[in-house]
Amino acid sequence: MTSNGALDARERDAMLSRLAAERFDVLVIGGGITGAGAALDAASRGLRVALVEARDLASGTSSRSSKLIHGGLRYLEQFDFKLVYEALRERDLLVSKLAPHLVKPVSFMYPLYKKVVERPYVGAGLVLYDAMEGTRRPVPHHRHLSARGALKRAPALSPDRLAGAMLYYDAQVDDARHTLTVARTAAAHRAVIGTRLSAVGLLRSPSGEGERVTGARVRDEETGRLLDVSAEAVVVCAGVWTDLVHELAGVRAGYRVRMSKGVHIVVPRAAVDASTGMILRTEKSVLFFIPWGEHWIVGTTDTDFAGDRAEPVATEDDIEYILAAANRVLARPLTRADVVAVYAGLRPLVDPALGNGSKPTTKLSREHVVDAPVPGLTSIAGGKFTTYRLMARDVVDAAVADFGRDLGREVPGSVTDQVPLLGADGLAAVQPAAGRLAEDYGVSRAAVEHLLGRYGTLAVEVLDLIRDDSALARPLASGHPYLRAEVAYAVTCEDALHLEDVLMRRTRLFIESADSGASVAAEVAVIMGRLLGWSRRRRAAETRRYLDLIEAECPVAAIGPAGSGAAGSGPVSDGALAVAT
Ligand SMILES: Cc1cc2nc3c(=O)[nH]c(=O)nc-3n(C[C@H](O)[C@H](O)[C@H](O)COP(=O)(O)OP(=O)(O)OC[C@H]3O[C@@H](n4cnc5c(N)ncnc54)[C@H](O)[C@@H]3O)c2cc1C
């Protein structure tokens, strides 16, 4: 393991050997933001840590969110003050210290239509929202706008009934890249991170009066091989799969996870003329217009879900609902022809009523719950992307609580509030050097700025690949900022094993390009194949695998000209987990 936390897909065998040979303090099941956060939390306390992820890092909910790092203005209305307070503190810590290269401030306009009633109400909420922040404010205060001021910032709004607006600030992130960076930072602290490794059973040993969970049996989804990973404590961070992992242990935890589906559509930036994000109140919740490079992400929905967790798919109704909600305020309505992509994700909500289905999912708390149903096994569910660091702290605290008594080792407290993610350290000194870097490496300044915004100071590692092979400086897909070097880097440092890892999560071409990245799939296979030793036949098979995946998950005909379903594929489906102890 190197100090830059490189996850080199070419060294998978060495990673598997370590998993099988070493005894770990903590084994994390699940490589979404919660699991990656738990791995970093535990590793930075000096513990020996392993993480197994059944598919790819962030392939579950953590690549399908609204991509906001926010306090959640609407939770104030639900009197969830603790959640909002904690989330705002986390937002500010991420923007200012832990991940300034990844988490960036973004403004939102809240149009007002009932001036007399709404302005004092929303204004009071925003005063509270701003007041809950710490004293160091990395994002500006909210502001009041007149109707004219609102239209100046968002000419796309219909002037009908518009009485004014409020402008406030939150932050946004590429959720998949953030998750990967947290996992890499854990690797830099010597955690072993393994993907395409499904926990299919839990190991148990006699202990004291009863039994203790002492690791997991893991299936390598690339080869079908089984291996046992031993650990003093197993931590389950499996999102909407949590109940299934509990079943592996034959335990009933003190909570169940209720799945709520959220759908977003992606439309070109030019389809909505506005220089700020927007948030609208809808009948059931809120609708965001989130600026995303050359696009807007518009969503979301919130409906109970009971299908296949690995492939939540957007329905006709979901798309129609979002378009109708957006068009209530737009002067030029969005149509199906504007929709570049669609994606769906599942919120892992904790149902205190043990899943009796009584409460609508919009009303369920976004707070998290930790449980230790049997010795050696701890699990966490619920929460938000924004609060992952606190979730990680809480679940690791619970997992190591008996280490002092049982193992004679006291474990120090969490230090992740002082651990900037890889790429953050030294950023202030590298950003002004963008022009010089562009000259030194013979690429455009825009390319360097693009890399700095995604890799922070690690951008230099991507540029070094270009120095060795100038063909990698070429754009991957025309009209998109990604470089070929990013594909190579995804293999050598970001554990990309298949095309979907690169096209869906290391880059976001799946949701940003009208063909979901199909036209560059063969080229990606060539770059990856050169590094991973793929034959011509294997390259063709990998390309076909990606094309099949987007076809299967992309109800194009149903959704529109370039729609796509949820990202994600692979072995984990509801039936994939066999009970084995
Ligand atoms: C539509 C939508 C919008 C959202 N927007 C926001 C937002 O803007 N801001 C915010 O803060 N939060 C948001 N959230 C919430 C946030 O995205 C989730 O809380 C968070 O991503 C959950 O992360 P997780 O790691 O718990 O779950 P996941 O990301 O789903 O990770 C669980 C992982 O466990 C793996 N796994 C499952 N079973 C096994 C096994 N047996 N062995 C090994 N691995 C296994 C899965 O493959 C998966 O990768 C949103 C959620 C949705 C659905």
Tab-separated table of C-alpha atoms in Angstrom, residues 58-392:
chain	number	residue	atom	x	y	z
A	58	ALA	CA	-20.360	3.898	-4.683
A	59	SER	CA	-22.303	1.631	-7.043
A	60	GLY	CA	-25.305	1.685	-4.681
A	61	THR	CA	-27.056	4.817	-3.448
A	62	SER	CA	-23.810	6.770	-3.108
A	63	SER	CA	-23.571	7.512	-6.841
A	64	ARG	CA	-27.280	8.270	-7.302
A	65	SER	CA	-27.987	11.096	-4.855
A	66	SER	CA	-28.871	14.737	-5.518
A	67	LYS	CA	-25.159	15.376	-4.926
A	68	LEU	CA	-25.812	18.071	-2.333
A	69	ILE	CA	-23.857	18.553	0.853
A	70	HIS	CA	-26.510	20.433	2.727
A	71	GLY	CA	-28.237	21.070	5.994
A	72	GLY	CA	-31.548	20.267	4.382
A	73	LEU	CA	-33.734	23.340	4.563
A	74	ARG	CA	-36.895	21.237	4.485
A	75	TYR	CA	-35.896	19.288	7.605
A	76	LEU	CA	-36.301	22.537	9.575
A	77	GLU	CA	-39.996	22.343	8.791
A	78	GLN	CA	-40.003	18.853	10.286
A	79	PHE	CA	-38.306	20.289	13.425
A	80	ASP	CA	-35.284	18.032	12.795
A	81	PHE	CA	-33.010	20.715	14.259
A	82	LYS	CA	-30.263	18.312	15.358
A	83	LEU	CA	-29.936	16.846	11.874
A	84	VAL	CA	-29.798	20.285	10.248
A	85	TYR	CA	-27.308	21.600	12.795
A	86	GLU	CA	-24.966	18.627	12.408
A	87	ALA	CA	-25.274	18.589	8.641
A	88	LEU	CA	-24.437	22.294	8.349
A	89	ARG	CA	-21.346	21.842	10.509
A	90	GLU	CA	-20.265	18.917	8.338
A	91	ARG	CA	-20.923	20.911	5.173
A	92	ASP	CA	-18.685	23.719	6.374
A	93	LEU	CA	-15.937	21.351	7.520
A	94	LEU	CA	-15.916	19.641	4.113
A	95	VAL	CA	-15.938	22.903	2.130
A	96	SER	CA	-13.270	24.613	4.198
A	97	LYS	CA	-10.923	21.861	5.309
A	98	LEU	CA	-11.569	18.217	4.532
A	99	ALA	CA	-12.443	18.277	0.840
A	100	PRO	CA	-12.396	21.778	-0.696
A	101	HIS	CA	-11.444	20.249	-4.070
A	102	LEU	CA	-14.606	18.128	-4.098
A	103	VAL	CA	-17.248	19.956	-2.056
A	104	LYS	CA	-18.050	23.361	-3.524
A	105	PRO	CA	-20.514	26.065	-2.514
A	106	VAL	CA	-23.566	26.464	-4.719
A	107	SER	CA	-26.347	29.056	-4.564
A	108	PHE	CA	-30.056	28.230	-4.591
A	109	MET	CA	-32.932	30.538	-5.302
A	110	TYR	CA	-36.272	29.911	-3.666
A	111	PRO	CA	-38.939	31.717	-5.723
A	112	LEU	CA	-41.775	33.235	-3.706
A	113	TYR	CA	-45.344	33.313	-4.985
A	114	LYS	CA	-47.245	34.451	-1.885
A	115	LYS	CA	-45.196	37.409	-0.800
A	116	VAL	CA	-46.986	38.265	2.417
A	117	VAL	CA	-47.172	34.737	3.759
A	118	GLU	CA	-44.052	33.173	2.297
A	119	ARG	CA	-41.303	35.745	2.697
A	120	PRO	CA	-41.409	35.993	6.494
A	121	TYR	CA	-41.787	32.204	6.802
A	122	VAL	CA	-38.967	31.217	4.452
A	123	GLY	CA	-36.870	34.183	5.601
A	124	ALA	CA	-37.143	33.071	9.232
A	125	GLY	CA	-36.144	29.549	8.230
A	126	LEU	CA	-33.081	30.863	6.430
A	127	VAL	CA	-32.088	33.086	9.358
A	128	LEU	CA	-32.147	29.947	11.501
A	129	TYR	CA	-30.329	27.956	8.800
A	130	ASP	CA	-27.544	30.543	8.633
A	131	ALA	CA	-27.404	30.889	12.421
A	132	MET	CA	-26.838	27.170	12.862
A	133	GLU	CA	-23.521	27.414	11.063
A	134	GLY	CA	-20.285	27.802	12.946
A	135	THR	CA	-18.536	31.131	13.291
A	136	ARG	CA	-16.229	30.450	10.324
A	137	ARG	CA	-18.483	30.746	7.298
A	138	PRO	CA	-17.168	29.259	4.079
A	139	VAL	CA	-20.465	30.058	2.310
A	140	PRO	CA	-22.251	33.461	2.167
A	141	HIS	CA	-25.402	34.475	4.104
A	142	HIS	CA	-28.842	34.259	2.485
A	143	ARG	CA	-30.315	37.315	0.694
A	144	HIS	CA	-33.762	38.654	-0.206
A	145	LEU	CA	-34.479	39.306	-3.897
A	146	SER	CA	-37.234	41.291	-5.584
A	147	ALA	CA	-39.155	39.721	-8.467
A	148	ARG	CA	-36.907	41.674	-10.825
A	149	GLY	CA	-33.791	40.442	-9.048
A	150	ALA	CA	-35.088	36.878	-9.252
A	151	LEU	CA	-35.761	37.130	-12.985
A	152	LYS	CA	-32.321	38.620	-13.558
A	153	ARG	CA	-30.729	35.539	-12.009
A	154	ALA	CA	-33.216	33.142	-13.569
A	155	PRO	CA	-34.802	34.499	-16.779
A	156	ALA	CA	-36.140	30.949	-17.232
A	157	LEU	CA	-38.760	31.571	-14.547
A	158	SER	CA	-42.220	32.557	-15.633
A	159	PRO	CA	-42.939	36.071	-14.295
A	160	ASP	CA	-46.563	35.048	-13.591
A	161	ARG	CA	-47.360	35.517	-9.906
A	162	LEU	CA	-43.617	35.736	-9.074
A	163	ALA	CA	-43.399	37.938	-5.984
A	164	GLY	CA	-39.673	37.740	-5.266
A	165	ALA	CA	-37.186	35.157	-4.099
A	166	MET	CA	-34.714	34.179	-1.407
A	167	LEU	CA	-31.131	33.300	-2.285
A	168	TYR	CA	-29.146	30.995	-0.015
A	169	TYR	CA	-26.075	28.807	-0.208
A	170	ASP	CA	-25.307	25.131	0.240
A	171	ALA	CA	-22.661	22.883	-1.326
A	172	GLN	CA	-22.450	20.168	-3.958
A	173	VAL	CA	-20.227	17.196	-4.674
A	174	ASP	CA	-19.634	14.426	-7.197
A	175	ASP	CA	-20.907	11.740	-4.814
A	176	ALA	CA	-19.160	8.793	-6.493
A	177	ARG	CA	-15.820	10.603	-6.651
A	178	HIS	CA	-16.110	11.711	-3.045
A	179	THR	CA	-16.813	8.130	-1.933
A	180	LEU	CA	-13.830	6.862	-3.909
A	181	THR	CA	-11.601	9.558	-2.409
A	182	VAL	CA	-12.670	8.652	1.127
A	183	ALA	CA	-11.868	4.987	0.389
A	184	ARG	CA	-8.480	5.947	-1.064
A	185	THR	CA	-7.733	8.088	1.969
A	186	ALA	CA	-8.510	5.035	4.111
A	187	ALA	CA	-6.101	3.038	1.924
A	188	ALA	CA	-3.468	5.706	2.508
A	189	HIS	CA	-3.924	4.833	6.195
A	190	ARG	CA	-3.266	1.178	5.303
A	191	ALA	CA	-6.845	-0.065	4.993
A	192	VAL	CA	-7.256	-2.910	2.475
A	193	ILE	CA	-10.054	-2.014	0.065
A	194	GLY	CA	-11.533	-4.791	-2.082
A	195	THR	CA	-14.299	-4.484	-4.663
A	196	ARG	CA	-16.410	-7.142	-6.405
A	197	LEU	CA	-16.257	-9.020	-3.101
A	198	SER	CA	-19.648	-9.974	-1.652
A	199	ALA	CA	-20.013	-10.987	1.972
A	200	VAL	CA	-22.035	-14.185	1.641
A	201	GLY	CA	-21.783	-15.443	5.203
A	202	LEU	CA	-20.552	-14.413	8.611
A	203	LEU	CA	-17.894	-16.365	10.532
A	204	ARG	CA	-18.595	-17.158	14.170
A	205	SER	CA	-16.480	-18.460	17.030
A	206	PRO	CA	-17.432	-19.523	20.553
A	207	SER	CA	-16.875	-16.638	22.946
A	208	GLY	CA	-17.742	-16.372	26.641
A	209	GLU	CA	-21.346	-17.379	27.100
A	210	GLY	CA	-22.224	-17.511	23.448
A	211	GLU	CA	-20.832	-16.831	20.005
A	212	ARG	CA	-19.074	-13.898	18.455
A	213	VAL	CA	-18.957	-12.841	14.821
A	214	THR	CA	-15.281	-13.070	13.822
A	215	GLY	CA	-15.261	-12.193	10.159
A	216	ALA	CA	-17.025	-12.887	6.910
A	217	ARG	CA	-16.978	-15.385	4.096
A	218	VAL	CA	-16.542	-13.425	0.926
A	219	ARG	CA	-17.166	-14.379	-2.692
A	220	ASP	CA	-14.874	-12.927	-5.348
A	221	GLU	CA	-17.406	-11.942	-8.003
A	222	GLU	CA	-14.669	-11.936	-10.667
A	223	THR	CA	-13.783	-15.605	-10.200
A	224	GLY	CA	-16.419	-17.127	-7.935
A	225	ARG	CA	-13.709	-18.036	-5.423
A	226	LEU	CA	-14.590	-17.958	-1.712
A	227	LEU	CA	-12.287	-16.606	0.958
A	228	ASP	CA	-12.620	-16.000	4.673
A	229	VAL	CA	-11.700	-12.606	6.103
A	230	SER	CA	-11.031	-12.614	9.859
A	231	ALA	CA	-11.670	-9.615	12.052
A	232	GLU	CA	-12.293	-8.728	15.681
A	233	ALA	CA	-15.328	-6.714	14.633
A	234	VAL	CA	-17.545	-6.676	11.549
A	235	VAL	CA	-19.276	-3.433	10.645
A	236	VAL	CA	-22.236	-3.537	8.258
A	237	CYS	CA	-22.641	-0.429	6.089
A	238	ALA	CA	-24.783	-2.014	3.414
A	239	GLY	CA	-27.367	0.719	2.865
A	240	VAL	CA	-30.593	-0.750	1.521
A	241	TRP	CA	-29.039	-4.245	1.700
A	242	THR	CA	-28.615	-4.016	5.487
A	243	ASP	CA	-31.584	-6.233	6.381
A	244	LEU	CA	-30.217	-8.917	4.044
A	245	VAL	CA	-26.823	-8.865	5.729
A	246	HIS	CA	-28.527	-9.120	9.119
A	247	GLU	CA	-30.212	-12.241	7.821
A	248	LEU	CA	-26.758	-13.686	7.106
A	249	ALA	CA	-26.117	-13.576	10.807
A	250	GLY	CA	-29.551	-14.935	11.546
A	251	VAL	CA	-30.229	-11.859	13.679
A	252	ARG	CA	-33.054	-9.407	13.885
A	253	ALA	CA	-31.690	-5.941	14.490
A	254	GLY	CA	-33.543	-3.250	16.404
A	255	TYR	CA	-34.589	-1.541	13.189
A	256	ARG	CA	-35.422	-2.287	9.583
A	257	VAL	CA	-34.498	-0.351	6.499
A	258	ARG	CA	-37.269	1.066	4.394
A	259	MET	CA	-36.402	1.860	0.781
A	260	SER	CA	-37.524	5.113	-0.767
A	261	LYS	CA	-36.856	5.642	-4.453
A	262	GLY	CA	-35.658	9.008	-5.699
A	263	VAL	CA	-35.437	9.831	-9.401
A	264	HIS	CA	-33.571	12.670	-11.128
A	265	ILE	CA	-33.608	13.800	-14.729
A	266	VAL	CA	-30.615	15.441	-16.411
A	267	VAL	CA	-31.219	18.236	-18.944
A	268	PRO	CA	-28.783	20.509	-20.857
A	269	ARG	CA	-27.772	23.724	-19.123
A	270	ALA	CA	-29.159	25.682	-22.069
A	271	ALA	CA	-32.648	24.281	-21.477
A	272	VAL	CA	-33.051	26.386	-18.324
A	273	ASP	CA	-31.679	29.929	-18.438
A	274	ALA	CA	-30.502	30.569	-14.873
A	275	SER	CA	-27.216	31.435	-13.186
A	276	THR	CA	-28.157	29.870	-9.857
A	277	GLY	CA	-29.577	26.592	-8.636
A	278	MET	CA	-33.245	26.648	-7.666
A	279	ILE	CA	-35.430	24.947	-5.102
A	280	LEU	CA	-39.214	24.799	-5.433
A	281	ARG	CA	-41.795	23.603	-3.030
A	282	THR	CA	-43.892	20.716	-4.363
A	283	GLU	CA	-47.022	19.130	-2.969
A	284	LYS	CA	-45.096	16.388	-1.168
A	285	SER	CA	-41.599	17.770	-0.784
A	286	VAL	CA	-39.205	19.993	-2.771
A	287	LEU	CA	-37.767	20.000	-6.280
A	288	PHE	CA	-34.185	21.041	-6.981
A	289	PHE	CA	-32.590	22.420	-10.142
A	290	ILE	CA	-28.936	21.660	-9.449
A	291	PRO	CA	-26.249	23.078	-11.758
A	292	TRP	CA	-24.002	20.204	-12.927
A	293	GLY	CA	-21.344	21.278	-15.410
A	294	GLU	CA	-23.034	21.677	-18.770
A	295	HIS	CA	-26.277	20.239	-17.377
A	296	TRP	CA	-28.953	20.599	-14.743
A	297	ILE	CA	-29.883	17.748	-12.464
A	298	VAL	CA	-33.579	18.108	-11.677
A	299	GLY	CA	-35.321	16.114	-8.956
A	300	THR	CA	-36.251	14.334	-6.939
A	301	THR	CA	-39.120	12.002	-6.113
A	302	ASP	CA	-39.778	10.117	-2.891
A	303	THR	CA	-41.778	6.918	-3.204
A	304	ASP	CA	-41.821	3.611	-1.367
A	305	PHE	CA	-39.886	0.908	-3.215
A	306	ALA	CA	-39.972	-2.875	-3.024
A	307	GLY	CA	-38.191	-4.093	-6.187
A	308	ASP	CA	-34.635	-5.225	-6.926
A	309	ARG	CA	-32.276	-3.131	-4.848
A	310	ALA	CA	-29.484	-3.342	-7.447
A	311	GLU	CA	-31.555	-1.872	-10.244
A	312	PRO	CA	-34.118	0.692	-9.209
A	313	VAL	CA	-35.550	2.017	-12.426
A	314	ALA	CA	-37.357	5.268	-13.119
A	315	THR	CA	-40.927	4.905	-14.329
A	316	GLU	CA	-42.980	6.989	-16.727
A	317	ASP	CA	-44.794	8.478	-13.758
A	318	ASP	CA	-41.535	9.538	-12.097
A	319	ILE	CA	-40.421	11.438	-15.197
A	320	GLU	CA	-43.820	13.021	-15.732
A	321	TYR	CA	-43.972	14.104	-12.100
A	322	ILE	CA	-40.577	15.860	-12.305
A	323	LEU	CA	-41.351	17.542	-15.627
A	324	ALA	CA	-44.740	18.730	-14.389
A	325	ALA	CA	-43.303	20.072	-11.121
A	326	ALA	CA	-40.529	21.910	-12.989
A	327	ASN	CA	-42.907	23.314	-15.588
A	328	ARG	CA	-45.115	24.899	-12.947
A	329	VAL	CA	-42.534	27.692	-12.698
A	330	LEU	CA	-40.735	27.752	-16.057
A	331	ALA	CA	-41.584	30.167	-18.864
A	332	ARG	CA	-40.462	27.623	-21.498
A	333	PRO	CA	-41.590	24.195	-20.383
A	334	LEU	CA	-39.159	21.287	-20.336
A	335	THR	CA	-40.179	18.439	-22.604
A	336	ARG	CA	-39.120	14.825	-22.964
A	337	ALA	CA	-36.833	15.935	-25.795
A	338	ASP	CA	-34.767	17.908	-23.268
A	339	VAL	CA	-34.059	14.856	-21.121
A	340	VAL	CA	-30.467	13.655	-21.578
A	341	ALA	CA	-30.545	11.020	-18.849
A	342	VAL	CA	-32.514	9.704	-15.923
A	343	TYR	CA	-31.226	7.983	-12.810
A	344	ALA	CA	-32.816	6.438	-9.775
A	345	GLY	CA	-31.478	5.731	-6.296
A	346	LEU	CA	-32.785	4.219	-3.086
A	347	ARG	CA	-32.709	6.049	0.236
A	348	PRO	CA	-31.929	3.650	3.077
A	349	LEU	CA	-34.352	5.053	5.649
A	350	VAL	CA	-34.629	3.704	9.137
A	351	ASP	CA	-38.151	2.639	9.908
A	352	PRO	CA	-38.741	2.793	13.635
A	353	ALA	CA	-42.018	0.969	13.097
A	354	LEU	CA	-39.960	-2.076	11.969
A	355	GLY	CA	-41.181	-1.707	8.441
A	356	ASN	CA	-44.906	-1.932	8.967
A	357	GLY	CA	-45.307	0.542	6.159
A	358	SER	CA	-47.443	2.929	8.140
A	359	LYS	CA	-45.550	6.181	7.616
A	360	PRO	CA	-44.943	7.773	4.217
A	361	THR	CA	-41.192	7.817	3.430
A	362	THR	CA	-41.138	11.621	3.138
A	363	LYS	CA	-41.926	11.723	6.860
A	364	LEU	CA	-39.250	9.245	7.968
A	365	SER	CA	-36.244	10.761	9.726
A	366	ARG	CA	-32.956	11.088	7.842
A	367	GLU	CA	-31.065	10.481	11.075
A	368	HIS	CA	-29.005	7.337	11.479
A	369	VAL	CA	-29.282	4.378	13.806
A	370	VAL	CA	-26.478	2.115	15.061
A	371	ASP	CA	-27.168	-1.347	16.406
A	372	ALA	CA	-25.013	-4.203	17.725
A	373	PRO	CA	-27.364	-7.157	17.399
A	374	VAL	CA	-24.772	-9.838	18.343
A	375	PRO	CA	-21.228	-9.654	19.756
A	376	GLY	CA	-18.732	-8.754	17.048
A	377	LEU	CA	-21.376	-7.391	14.675
A	378	THR	CA	-22.361	-3.726	14.432
A	379	SER	CA	-24.503	-2.128	11.787
A	380	ILE	CA	-25.643	1.321	10.766
A	381	ALA	CA	-28.402	2.590	8.548
A	382	GLY	CA	-30.184	5.781	7.642
A	383	GLY	CA	-28.447	9.145	7.609
A	384	LYS	CA	-27.406	11.300	4.698
A	385	PHE	CA	-24.374	11.591	2.486
A	386	THR	CA	-23.638	14.921	4.190
A	387	THR	CA	-23.317	13.363	7.648
A	388	TYR	CA	-21.260	10.313	6.627
A	389	ARG	CA	-18.328	11.315	8.844
A	390	LEU	CA	-20.516	11.365	11.958
A	391	MET	CA	-22.152	8.088	10.960
A	392	ALA	CA	-18.719	6.524	10.514
